[in-house]
Structures are given as structure tokens and as C-alpha cells.
CSV table of C-alpha atoms and ligand atoms in Angstrom, one decimal:
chain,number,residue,atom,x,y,z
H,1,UNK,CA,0.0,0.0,0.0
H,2,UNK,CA,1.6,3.5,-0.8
H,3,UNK,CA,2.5,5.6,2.0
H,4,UNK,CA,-0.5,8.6,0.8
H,5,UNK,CA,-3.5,5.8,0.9
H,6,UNK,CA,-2.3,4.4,4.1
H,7,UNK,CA,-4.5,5.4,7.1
H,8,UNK,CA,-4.0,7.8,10.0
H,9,UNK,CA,-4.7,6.2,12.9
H,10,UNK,CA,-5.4,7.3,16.7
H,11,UNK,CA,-3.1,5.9,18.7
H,12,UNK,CA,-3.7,5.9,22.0
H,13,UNK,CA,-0.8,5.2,24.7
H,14,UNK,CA,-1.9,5.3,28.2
H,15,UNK,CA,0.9,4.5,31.7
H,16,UNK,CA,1.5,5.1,34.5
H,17,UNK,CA,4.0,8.2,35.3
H,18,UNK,CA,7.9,8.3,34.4
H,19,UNK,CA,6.8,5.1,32.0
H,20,UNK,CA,8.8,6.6,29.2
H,21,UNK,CA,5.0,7.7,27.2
H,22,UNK,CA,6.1,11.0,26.7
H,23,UNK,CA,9.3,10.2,25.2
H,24,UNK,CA,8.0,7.5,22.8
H,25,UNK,CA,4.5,8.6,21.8
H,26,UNK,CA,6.7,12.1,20.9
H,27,UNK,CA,9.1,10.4,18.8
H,28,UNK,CA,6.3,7.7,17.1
H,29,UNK,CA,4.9,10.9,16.4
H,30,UNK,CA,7.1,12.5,14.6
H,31,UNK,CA,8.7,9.7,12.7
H,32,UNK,CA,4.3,8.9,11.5
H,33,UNK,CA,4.4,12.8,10.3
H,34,UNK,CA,1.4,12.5,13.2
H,35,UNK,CA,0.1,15.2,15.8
H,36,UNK,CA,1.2,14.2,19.5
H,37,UNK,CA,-1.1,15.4,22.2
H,38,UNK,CA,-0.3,15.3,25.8
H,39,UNK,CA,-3.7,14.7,27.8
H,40,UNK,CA,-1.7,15.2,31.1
H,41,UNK,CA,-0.7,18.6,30.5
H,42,UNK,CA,-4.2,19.2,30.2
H,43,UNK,CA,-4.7,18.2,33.7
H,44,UNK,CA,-1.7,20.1,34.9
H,45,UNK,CA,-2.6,23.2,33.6
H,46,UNK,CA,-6.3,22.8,35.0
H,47,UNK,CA,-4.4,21.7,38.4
H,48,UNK,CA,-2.6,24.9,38.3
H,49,UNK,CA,-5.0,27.7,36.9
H,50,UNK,CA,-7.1,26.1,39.9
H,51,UNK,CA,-5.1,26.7,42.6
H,52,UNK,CA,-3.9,30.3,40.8
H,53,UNK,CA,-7.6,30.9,41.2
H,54,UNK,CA,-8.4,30.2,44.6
H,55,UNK,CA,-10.7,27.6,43.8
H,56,UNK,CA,-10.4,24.9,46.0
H,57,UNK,CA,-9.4,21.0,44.4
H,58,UNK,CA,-12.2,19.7,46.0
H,59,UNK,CA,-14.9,21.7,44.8
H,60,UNK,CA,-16.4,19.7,41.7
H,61,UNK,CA,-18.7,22.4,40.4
H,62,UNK,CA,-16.4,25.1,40.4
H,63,UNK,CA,-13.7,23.0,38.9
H,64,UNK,CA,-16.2,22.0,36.2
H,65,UNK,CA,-16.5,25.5,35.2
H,66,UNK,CA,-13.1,26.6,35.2
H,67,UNK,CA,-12.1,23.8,32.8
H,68,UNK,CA,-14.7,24.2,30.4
H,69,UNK,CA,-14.4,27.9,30.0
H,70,UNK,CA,-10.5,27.3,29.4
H,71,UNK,CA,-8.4,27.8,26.4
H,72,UNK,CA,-5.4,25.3,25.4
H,73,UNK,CA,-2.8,26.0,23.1
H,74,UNK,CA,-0.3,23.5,22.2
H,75,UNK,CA,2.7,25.5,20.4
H,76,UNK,CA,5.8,23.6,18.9
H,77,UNK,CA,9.2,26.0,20.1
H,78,UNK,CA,11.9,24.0,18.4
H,79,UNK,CA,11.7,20.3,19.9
H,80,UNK,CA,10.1,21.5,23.0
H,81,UNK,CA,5.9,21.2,23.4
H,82,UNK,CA,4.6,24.3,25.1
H,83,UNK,CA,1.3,23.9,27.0
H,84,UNK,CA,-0.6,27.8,26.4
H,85,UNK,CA,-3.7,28.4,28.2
H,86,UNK,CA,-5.9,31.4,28.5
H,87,UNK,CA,-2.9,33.1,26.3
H,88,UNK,CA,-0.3,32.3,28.8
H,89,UNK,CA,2.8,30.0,28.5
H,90,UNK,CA,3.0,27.9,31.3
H,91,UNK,CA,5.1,24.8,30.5
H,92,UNK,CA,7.5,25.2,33.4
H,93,UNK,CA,5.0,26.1,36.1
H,94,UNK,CA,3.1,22.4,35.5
H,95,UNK,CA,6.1,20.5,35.7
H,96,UNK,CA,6.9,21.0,39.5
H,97,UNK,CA,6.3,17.9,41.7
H,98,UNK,CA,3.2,19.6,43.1
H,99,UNK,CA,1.8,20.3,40.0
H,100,UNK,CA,1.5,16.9,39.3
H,101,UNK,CA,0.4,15.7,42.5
H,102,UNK,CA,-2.5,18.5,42.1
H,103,UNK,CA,-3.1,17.4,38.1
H,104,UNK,CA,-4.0,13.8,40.2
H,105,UNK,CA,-6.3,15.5,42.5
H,106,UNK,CA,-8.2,17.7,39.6
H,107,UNK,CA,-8.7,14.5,37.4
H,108,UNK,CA,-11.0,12.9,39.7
H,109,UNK,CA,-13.7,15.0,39.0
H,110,UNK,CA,-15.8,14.0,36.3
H,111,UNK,CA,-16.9,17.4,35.2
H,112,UNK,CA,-13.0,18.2,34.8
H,113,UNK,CA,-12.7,14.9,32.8
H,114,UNK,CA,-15.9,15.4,30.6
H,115,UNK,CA,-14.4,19.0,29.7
H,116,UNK,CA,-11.3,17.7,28.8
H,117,UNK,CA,-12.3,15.0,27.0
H,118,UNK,CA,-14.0,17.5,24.7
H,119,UNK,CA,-11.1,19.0,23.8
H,120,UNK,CA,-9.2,15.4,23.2
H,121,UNK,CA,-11.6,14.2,20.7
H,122,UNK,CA,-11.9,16.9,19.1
H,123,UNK,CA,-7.7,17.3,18.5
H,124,UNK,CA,-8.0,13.6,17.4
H,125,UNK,CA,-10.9,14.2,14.4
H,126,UNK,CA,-8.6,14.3,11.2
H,127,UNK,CA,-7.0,10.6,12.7
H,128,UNK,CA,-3.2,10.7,12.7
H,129,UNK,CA,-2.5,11.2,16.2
H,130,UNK,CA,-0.7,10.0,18.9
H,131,UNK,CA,-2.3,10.7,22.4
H,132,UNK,CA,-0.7,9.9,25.7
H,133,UNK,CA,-2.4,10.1,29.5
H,134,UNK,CA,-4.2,7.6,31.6
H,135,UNK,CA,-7.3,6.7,30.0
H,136,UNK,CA,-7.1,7.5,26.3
H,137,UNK,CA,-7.5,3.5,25.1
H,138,UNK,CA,-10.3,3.1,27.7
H,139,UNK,CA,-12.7,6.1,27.6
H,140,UNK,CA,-11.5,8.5,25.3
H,141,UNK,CA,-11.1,6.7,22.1
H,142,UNK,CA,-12.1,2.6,23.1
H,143,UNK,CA,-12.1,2.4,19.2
H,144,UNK,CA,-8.6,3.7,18.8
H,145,UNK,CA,-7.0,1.2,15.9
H,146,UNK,CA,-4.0,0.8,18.5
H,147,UNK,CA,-3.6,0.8,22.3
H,148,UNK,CA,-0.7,0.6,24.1
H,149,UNK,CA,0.1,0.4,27.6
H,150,UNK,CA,3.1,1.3,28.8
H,151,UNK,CA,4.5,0.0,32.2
H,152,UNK,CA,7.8,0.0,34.4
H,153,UNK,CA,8.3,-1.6,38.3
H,154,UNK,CA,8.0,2.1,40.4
H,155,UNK,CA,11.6,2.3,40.8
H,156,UNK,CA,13.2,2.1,37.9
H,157,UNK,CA,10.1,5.0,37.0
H,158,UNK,CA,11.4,6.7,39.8
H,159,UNK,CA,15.0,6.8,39.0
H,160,UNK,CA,14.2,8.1,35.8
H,161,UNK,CA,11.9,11.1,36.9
H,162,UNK,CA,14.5,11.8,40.0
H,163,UNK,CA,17.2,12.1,36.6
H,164,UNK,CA,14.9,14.1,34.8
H,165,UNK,CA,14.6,16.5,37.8
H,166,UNK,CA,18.7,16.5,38.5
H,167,UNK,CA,19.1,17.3,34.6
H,168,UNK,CA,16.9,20.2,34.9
H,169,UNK,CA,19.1,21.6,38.0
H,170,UNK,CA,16.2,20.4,41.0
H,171,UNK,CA,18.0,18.8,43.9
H,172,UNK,CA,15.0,19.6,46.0
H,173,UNK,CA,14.3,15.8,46.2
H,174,UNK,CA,15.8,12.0,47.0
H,175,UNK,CA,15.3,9.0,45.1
H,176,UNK,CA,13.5,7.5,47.3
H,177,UNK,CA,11.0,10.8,48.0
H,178,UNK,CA,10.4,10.9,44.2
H,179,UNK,CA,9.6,7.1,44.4
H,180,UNK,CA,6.8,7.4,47.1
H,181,UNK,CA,5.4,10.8,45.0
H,182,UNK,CA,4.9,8.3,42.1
H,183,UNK,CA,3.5,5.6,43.8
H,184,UNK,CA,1.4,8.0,45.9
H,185,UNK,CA,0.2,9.6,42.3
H,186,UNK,CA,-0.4,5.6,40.5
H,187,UNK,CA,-2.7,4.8,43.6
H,188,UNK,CA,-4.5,7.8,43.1
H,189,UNK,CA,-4.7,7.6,39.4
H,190,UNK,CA,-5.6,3.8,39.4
H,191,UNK,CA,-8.4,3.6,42.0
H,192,UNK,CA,-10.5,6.9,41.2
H,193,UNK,CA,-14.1,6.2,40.5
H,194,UNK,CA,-14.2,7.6,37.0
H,195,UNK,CA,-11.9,6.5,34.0
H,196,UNK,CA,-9.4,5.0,36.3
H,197,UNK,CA,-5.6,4.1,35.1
H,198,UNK,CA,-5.7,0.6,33.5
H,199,UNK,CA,-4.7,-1.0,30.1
H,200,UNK,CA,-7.5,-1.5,27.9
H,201,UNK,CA,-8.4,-4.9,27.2
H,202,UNK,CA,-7.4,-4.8,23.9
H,203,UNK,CA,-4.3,-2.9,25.0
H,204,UNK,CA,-1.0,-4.3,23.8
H,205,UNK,CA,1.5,-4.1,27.7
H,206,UNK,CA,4.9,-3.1,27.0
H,207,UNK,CA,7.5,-3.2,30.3
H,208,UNK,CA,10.2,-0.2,29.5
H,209,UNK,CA,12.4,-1.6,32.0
H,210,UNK,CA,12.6,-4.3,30.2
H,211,UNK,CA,12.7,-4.0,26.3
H,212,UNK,CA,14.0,-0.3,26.6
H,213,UNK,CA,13.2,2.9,24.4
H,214,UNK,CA,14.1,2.0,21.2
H,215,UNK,CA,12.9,-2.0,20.9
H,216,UNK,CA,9.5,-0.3,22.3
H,217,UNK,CA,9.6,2.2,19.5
H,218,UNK,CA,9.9,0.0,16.8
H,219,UNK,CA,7.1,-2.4,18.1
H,220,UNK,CA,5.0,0.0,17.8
H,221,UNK,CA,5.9,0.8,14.9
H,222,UNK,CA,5.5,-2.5,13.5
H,223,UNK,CA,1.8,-2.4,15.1
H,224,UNK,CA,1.2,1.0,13.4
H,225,UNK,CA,1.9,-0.8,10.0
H,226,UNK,CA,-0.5,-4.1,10.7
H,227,UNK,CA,-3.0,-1.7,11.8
H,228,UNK,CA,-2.4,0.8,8.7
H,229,UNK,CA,-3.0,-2.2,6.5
H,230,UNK,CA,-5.8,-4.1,8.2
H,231,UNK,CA,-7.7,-2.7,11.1
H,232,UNK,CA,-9.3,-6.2,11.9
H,233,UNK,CA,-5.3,-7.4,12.5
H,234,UNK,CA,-5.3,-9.2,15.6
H,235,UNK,CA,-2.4,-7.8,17.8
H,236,UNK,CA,-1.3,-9.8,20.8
H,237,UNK,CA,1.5,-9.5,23.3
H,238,UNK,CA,3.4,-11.9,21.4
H,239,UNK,CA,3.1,-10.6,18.3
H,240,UNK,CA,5.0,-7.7,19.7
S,1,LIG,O1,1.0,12.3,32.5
S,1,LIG,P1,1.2,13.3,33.6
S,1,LIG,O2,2.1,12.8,34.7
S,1,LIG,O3,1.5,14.6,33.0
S,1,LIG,O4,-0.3,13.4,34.2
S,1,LIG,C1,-0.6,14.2,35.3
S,1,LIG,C2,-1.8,13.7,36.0
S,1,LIG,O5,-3.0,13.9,35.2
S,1,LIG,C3,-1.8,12.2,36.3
S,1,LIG,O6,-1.3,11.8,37.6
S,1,LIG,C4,-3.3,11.8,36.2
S,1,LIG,C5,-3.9,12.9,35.3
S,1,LIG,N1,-4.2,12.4,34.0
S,1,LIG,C6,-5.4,11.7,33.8
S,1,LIG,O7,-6.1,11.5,34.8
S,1,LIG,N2,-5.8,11.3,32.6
S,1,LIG,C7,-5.1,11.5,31.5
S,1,LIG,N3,-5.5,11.1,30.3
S,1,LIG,C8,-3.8,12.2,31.7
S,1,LIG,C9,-3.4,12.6,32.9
């Protein structure tokens, strides 16, 4: 099949945090010539503009109505993802430890999720995109032509957000405080009441602990091709 009649696809890669979805559903991305969309910056930035606010991240109606009147902007600077809302840059203030603790908090409200979800489906109409969060295979697009989960034991997530955070110039926190945050934010994410974190049945599991970056990237890959093809492919763990 020639590369303009193949089909763009919604790819939907959902894990748990410091998985290594950002990295790889950025790079699959760009090497499809697909949009990438990151679901949790969405909840960041509705984390943040909440507390900016005064509104308190317990109050469900008033969250509600914050995130729906919001404006997201998602603006390509070089290599680097910005995350624009209500006109204002704020890609470094939702990447602070708190932040994401408070994205957690915000994203168990189901008027924040509904909101949200709006905007995701609607960034995914046209097909050729790659979305990454927490639910995007289960409840945002449960007919994406490919899920996949992405997993890692909590340390070795750990070790790579705690490098992530000494790259950056953070020293603020240990190993082993950055480990309990995570696992602290996966019980949180997994046992919510509404669109909790857990592969879709039909998800194909990838450990990047174990296979590493690049192995992971090319699986995919090789599902994005099958799928391209035939939609009714059957994809299973070991076909990976
Ligand atoms: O992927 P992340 O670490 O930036 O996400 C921050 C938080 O947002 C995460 O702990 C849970 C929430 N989230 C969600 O509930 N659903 C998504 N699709 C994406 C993120």
C-alpha cells in the first residue's frame, strides 16, 4: 500500500508516570508525520490555573466550570511542546512535583474529565495522532485502531523522573521521596471512581524496563503498519 493511501490512525498510549509515554509517543509521532497530544498537561494546567484561582481542588462544580471555559494552546518552540492556556505560556510552572500531584487531584472530578475530554476528541478528528495520559484507550477513544500500555516496576520510573529533575538543575528531592510521590500519584490515578488508570483490554502491555526505548519504539511501529493495512489485524502480546 503506498504511503498517501495508508490510514492515519489514533493511537492511543496510556501508563502510568515516568513510564517513558512521553518520550515515545513524541518520537512515534514524529517519525508517523502525526500530531502528538499530551492529555496530562491538560490536567496540569487545569491543576494549576485552579489553585492560581483560589478555587479549592475539592470543589467539583467550580472546577467544572473553570475547565470548560479554558483555552489550550499547544505550540511547537523547536523540539520542546509548550502547554498555552488562557494566552499564557505555562510549560514550566506544570512541571513542578506539586503540580503533578494537584493534576492527580483535579482529574477525579468528572466534570473536569468530561471538559477535557472535549477538547481530546476533538484534536483527534482528522485521525493521525498520537495521544498519551491515563485513560485515552479506555474512555476516550475505546475504538482507537491501537492501544498501548506502557508499564515499568516504580523504581526504575522513579530513578528516571529523580534524573529528569537533577538534569533540569532540581535537587529539592531524594530518590526514594520521588519514588513514594509516584506511587502515591499511580494509587491515586488507578483507584478513582471515573476512567481509572488501566490497560484496555485490547491494549498491547509493553515493560520499558525491560525492552528499553528504542525496541518499544519499533514495536510499535510494526503495530502501526498491521493496523495501517488491516484494522481487523489481531495484535497480541506476542506478536509484539
Ligand atoms: O502524564 P502526567 O504525569 O503529566 O499526568 C498528570 C496527572 O494527570 C496524572 O497523575 C493523572 C492525570 N491524567 C489523567 O487522569 N488522565 C489523563 N489522560 C492524563 C493525565
Amino acid at each position: 500500500m503506498s504511503a498517501e493511501t495508508l490510514r492515519r490512525i489514533v493511537i492511543a498510549i496510556d501508563g502510568p508516570a515516568g513510564a517513558g509515554k512521553s518520550t515515545i509517543a513524541k518520537q512515534t509521532a514524529r517519525e508517523l508525520g502525526y500530531t502528538y497530544v499530551d492529555t496530562g498537561a491538560m490536567y496540569r494546567a487545569t491543576g494549576l490555573l485552579a489553585r492560581e484561582r483560589g478555587v479549592p481542588l475539592d470543589d467539583a462544580e467550580r472546577l467544572g466550570g473553570l475547565t470548560a471555559d479554558l483555552e489550550f494552546g499547544f505550540p511547537w518552540v523547536g523540539e520542546v511542546l509548550h502547554t498555552v492556556v488562557d494566552g499564557r505560556d505555562v510549560s514550566h510552572l506544570i512541571r513542578t512535583p506539586e503540580a503533578a500531584l494537584d493534576a492527580s487531584t483535579v482529574s477525579k472530578v468528572p466534570a473536569v474529565r468530561a471538559a477535557l475530554m472535549v477538547r481530546q476528541r476533538a484534536m483527534a478528528a482528522a485521525g493521525g495522532v498520537v495521544m498519551e495520559g491515563r485513560d485515552i484507550g479506555t474512555v476516550v477513544f475505546p475504538d482507537a485502531e491501537l492501544k498501548v500500555f506502557l508499564t515499568a516496576s516504580s523504581r526504575v520510573r522513579g530513578e528516571r523522573r529523580w534524573k529528569q529533575m537533577r538534569d533540569r538543575g532540581d535537587t529539592s528531592m531524594s530518590l526514594d521521596d520521588v519514588i513514594t510521590d509516584i506511587e502515591r500519584r499511580d494509587h491515586q490515578d488507578s483507584t478513582r471512581a471515573v476512567a481509572p488508570l488501566r490497560p484496555a483490554e485490547d491494549s498491547v502491555v509493553l515493560d520499558t524496563s525491560k525492552l528499553g526505548v528504542g525496541r518499544v519504539r519499533q514495536t510499535i511501529l510494526r503495530l502501526v503498519a498491521a493496523r495501517q493495512e488491516d484494522p481487523d489485524v489481531e495484535i497480541t502480546q506476542s506478536g509484539a
